[in-house]
Amino acid sequence: MRTVLMVAEKPSLAQSIAKILSRGNMSSRKGLNGACSVHEYTGSFIGQSAHFKMTSVCGHVMTLDFIGKYNSWDKVDPAELFSKAPTEKKEANPKLTMVKFLQVEGRGCDCIVLWLDCDKEGENICFEVLDAVLPVMNKPRGTERTIYRAKFSSITDTDICNAMNHLGEPNRNEALSVDARQELDLRIGCAFTRFQTKYFQGKYGNLDSSLISFGPCQTPTLGFCVERHDKIQSFKPETYWVLQAKVNPEKESSLTLDWDRVRVFDREVAQMFLNITKMAKEAKVESVSKKEKVKQRPLALNTVEMLRVASAALGMGPQHAMQIAERLYTQGYISYPRTETTHYPENFDLKGCLRQQANNPYWAETVKALLSEGINRPRKGHDAGDHPPITPMRAATEAELGGDGWRLYEYITRHFIATVSADCKYLQTTIAFSIGPERLTCVGKVVTSPGFTEIMPWHSIPLEESLPHCEKGDLFPIGEIKLLEKQTSPPDYLTEAELITLMEKHGIGTDASIPVHINNICQRNYVTVESGRRLKPTNLGIVLVHGYYKIDAELVLPTIRSAVEKQLNLIALGKANYHQVLEHTLDIFKRKFHYFVDSIAGMDELMEVSFSPLAATGKPLSRCGKCHRFMKYIQAKPSRLHCSHCDDTYSLPQNGTIKLYKELRCPLDDFELVLWSSGSRGKSYPLCPYCYNHPPFRDMKKGMGCNECTHPTCQHSLSMLGIGQCVECENGVLVLDSTSGPKWKMACNKCNVIVHFFENAHKVRVSPETCDSCEAALVDVDFNKAKSPLPGDETQHSGCVFCDPVFQDLVELKHAAMRHPMHRGGQGKRQGRGRGKGRRPGGRLNPKKPKDKMAALAAYFV
């Protein structure tokens, strides 16, 4: 019996697909990485009986990065990143050990069926999976085919079974186009970002962004926002005049007429027209025309239109909307949400999708009427050859999806029903009047057939007062005639929906990456999202774009990126050579980079006007070890210390508070120590600003505080305050926080584990002696007599935190409350705001035997 391995893109998809193909008759187990499950069943594969193993990855298996030394900002000239710096594929998430997991499951399999999402990224992941699995699979006999690709657009029984019966092959060219995009974005983005971040953060203290990033797509996206800002700033309002007349066809009613000249910008000319028309007593009907007009139903829904509506009408950011759409897809409610197509293929089962919606109270009547009267064929849209338009695949209720999930699903469903409904028809009546020599008109609309506007009421024709019945030559008395003075108004800031339209029009990003680029410019503090989801550029965003325009406008204009996107599409179609496109594009940007570096003074002149130099920002905090003058603490991101006398800047740990640490000094360089803290329920540790940036010992890395320093005698170092190996992570050491009394704690110097102990103790010290059974350092605890929890009213005790029965009830394990998940201390399991698990380590807590401090250190640093 052959064994067939099948791999989907997400665990939830693997489960849904396996359930459909096995008809619910499968056994499931957890994979070795804990994140992915394996679903097994037997069935037939290409006419033979086979044992199926269905599992998944979690998005990309590998990611592209520079090799080790080129990741150092200090040691590498950014210009080298364009060609010299070699890149390598690394595991995208090492914690998931995805390659090992795939190899364990793939060992001994005869065939592989790839169920990755059917887009370019999905094709790329196909080859990442194959690279991991093929070496361990059974070798094919002769020319036997072993690699299959399933093509599907939704998670429905029909679509999945159909895909299984028509297996194809993965597309190497599409995968290569993704590789090319990854490498271009990495090399170009890193080179510009590193250069401008180091240059400007070394000079200015209040940029308030930890990274001055550049991206081939991100920067033109910001350019659109700043271009609109500039139009608003340079706008000069002009006064104009409009002639407005009202006629009274009957005693009680009046009609407002619009002037055919629309408006004039000269006051005296406007006054002249008013004087002429005031001489007339009556308005004469010159013509009455009636036309039947049609408002077309919408085209089928693609990703960009969905994101536009989500932002403009539902108030959801593009990134958030995309995440919800992906969730609805994996749960089987909608078809694949990443598509550029607005045209349904001829064989698409429109009636089947519509029948699914026949029982929903919101639109049941409309759907039943459509099914009985017959549906309209959707309008002919654009066929990009990827996936069908976004379509609801099964019925849902608000209770099932909840909140934003339901709002997006409801819109997608209403849009789909509208595409198969009739157009909206209305009768438009136009009456033309003359008052003296001037012509004025009024227009009225009456709906004759609402069509699709029944299901999309926001598109309906607004109700207007009905026009009186009249004929050519009729005369009506004039109620009033006057001049209205108005002013031209500036455009408003771009909405996300308008920005998405511009990005699509100019070919910036793909339907999948547009939300990411918009999210990036928000995260980098280049724009802020104002009410109505309008994007207002910040000072930093404006200065950057103006600087690019001043030095090299092509860095910010959409033209060059648009051309690159076209080349990448040619790679995907097999019409362009991957290496040639890569080499040519990098060569262009390398020349642009050198010119940018040589001309940076042009952008610097703009920065000087908007931002303060380092020496003028921040407040004095601690003394420099070189000149013994006070260094200034700059709180704006990225927080750092600056000595204006030595002109040196020292980076600090982010996302916490920094204060002076008892005016104590580092024994190595005489710098005053500072204390970093993530709050009362988090971690805190002292650090020397100089050692943090220039590690003093070979076994230390940049960015280590005193709790990781291997100085043998310093009272703040790991050697003196380390207690034992962390109870959860592999490499960490639990270090006493000597500032935490009377609520004493020790914290892991790698992850966010915190052990609270000996509350209200007067003193807690780490003893040089170690525990006989677990080799952790012993702790000397000194309590006040009134508050001592020790047996027999003792006030002092020395013992092991892990093994000593006296300490058993005085120790509690928690997880630190982090200010931000990206905090440098590791990304342990966050337990809300520090509520923790509250486990009591009564000798049983420590699954791994703590080594003595130096052994733990040796293990970590080796």
PDB file of C-alpha atoms in Angstrom, residues 78 131 170 231 242 263 298 388 440 507 531 568 592 628 644 651 655 719 723 739 763 794 797:
ATOM      1  CA  PRO A  78      25.079  49.028   3.666  1.00  0.00           C
ATOM      2  CA  ASP A 131      13.041  20.928  -0.346  1.00  0.00           C
ATOM      3  CA  PRO A 170       3.518  23.016  -8.790  1.00  0.00           C
ATOM      4  CA  LYS A 231      -2.019  69.711  -2.244  1.00  0.00           C
ATOM      5  CA  VAL A 242     -23.833  80.781  -8.047  1.00  0.00           C
ATOM      6  CA  ARG A 263     -20.645  79.224 -11.313  1.00  0.00           C
ATOM      7  CA  PRO A 298     -21.682  45.764  -9.377  1.00  0.00           C
ATOM      8  CA  PRO A 388     -12.942  33.103  -9.033  1.00  0.00           C
ATOM      9  CA  LEU A 440     -31.723  76.882 -15.592  1.00  0.00           C
ATOM     10  CA  GLY A 507       0.815  48.652  -9.659  1.00  0.00           C
ATOM     11  CA  SER A 531     -11.410  59.816  11.842  1.00  0.00           C
ATOM     12  CA  LEU A 568       8.230  39.929 -11.671  1.00  0.00           C
ATOM     13  CA  LYS A 592      20.548  55.136  -6.772  1.00  0.00           C
ATOM     14  CA  HIS A 628      32.264  62.275  33.996  1.00  0.00           C
ATOM     15  CA  SER A 644      27.143  65.749  24.056  1.00  0.00           C
ATOM     16  CA  SER A 651      21.301  52.503  22.877  1.00  0.00           C
ATOM     17  CA  ASN A 655       9.580  49.464  25.903  1.00  0.00           C
ATOM     18  CA  SER A 719      28.110  35.492  38.648  1.00  0.00           C
ATOM     19  CA  ILE A 723      20.571  31.340  41.345  1.00  0.00           C
ATOM     20  CA  THR A 739      15.916  46.113  43.739  1.00  0.00           C
ATOM     21  CA  LYS A 763      17.182  41.021  53.150  1.00  0.00           C
ATOM     22  CA  GLU A 794      13.126  32.140  63.315  1.00  0.00           C
ATOM     23  CA  HIS A 797      17.262  30.819  57.049  1.00  0.00           C
TER      24      HIS A 797
END
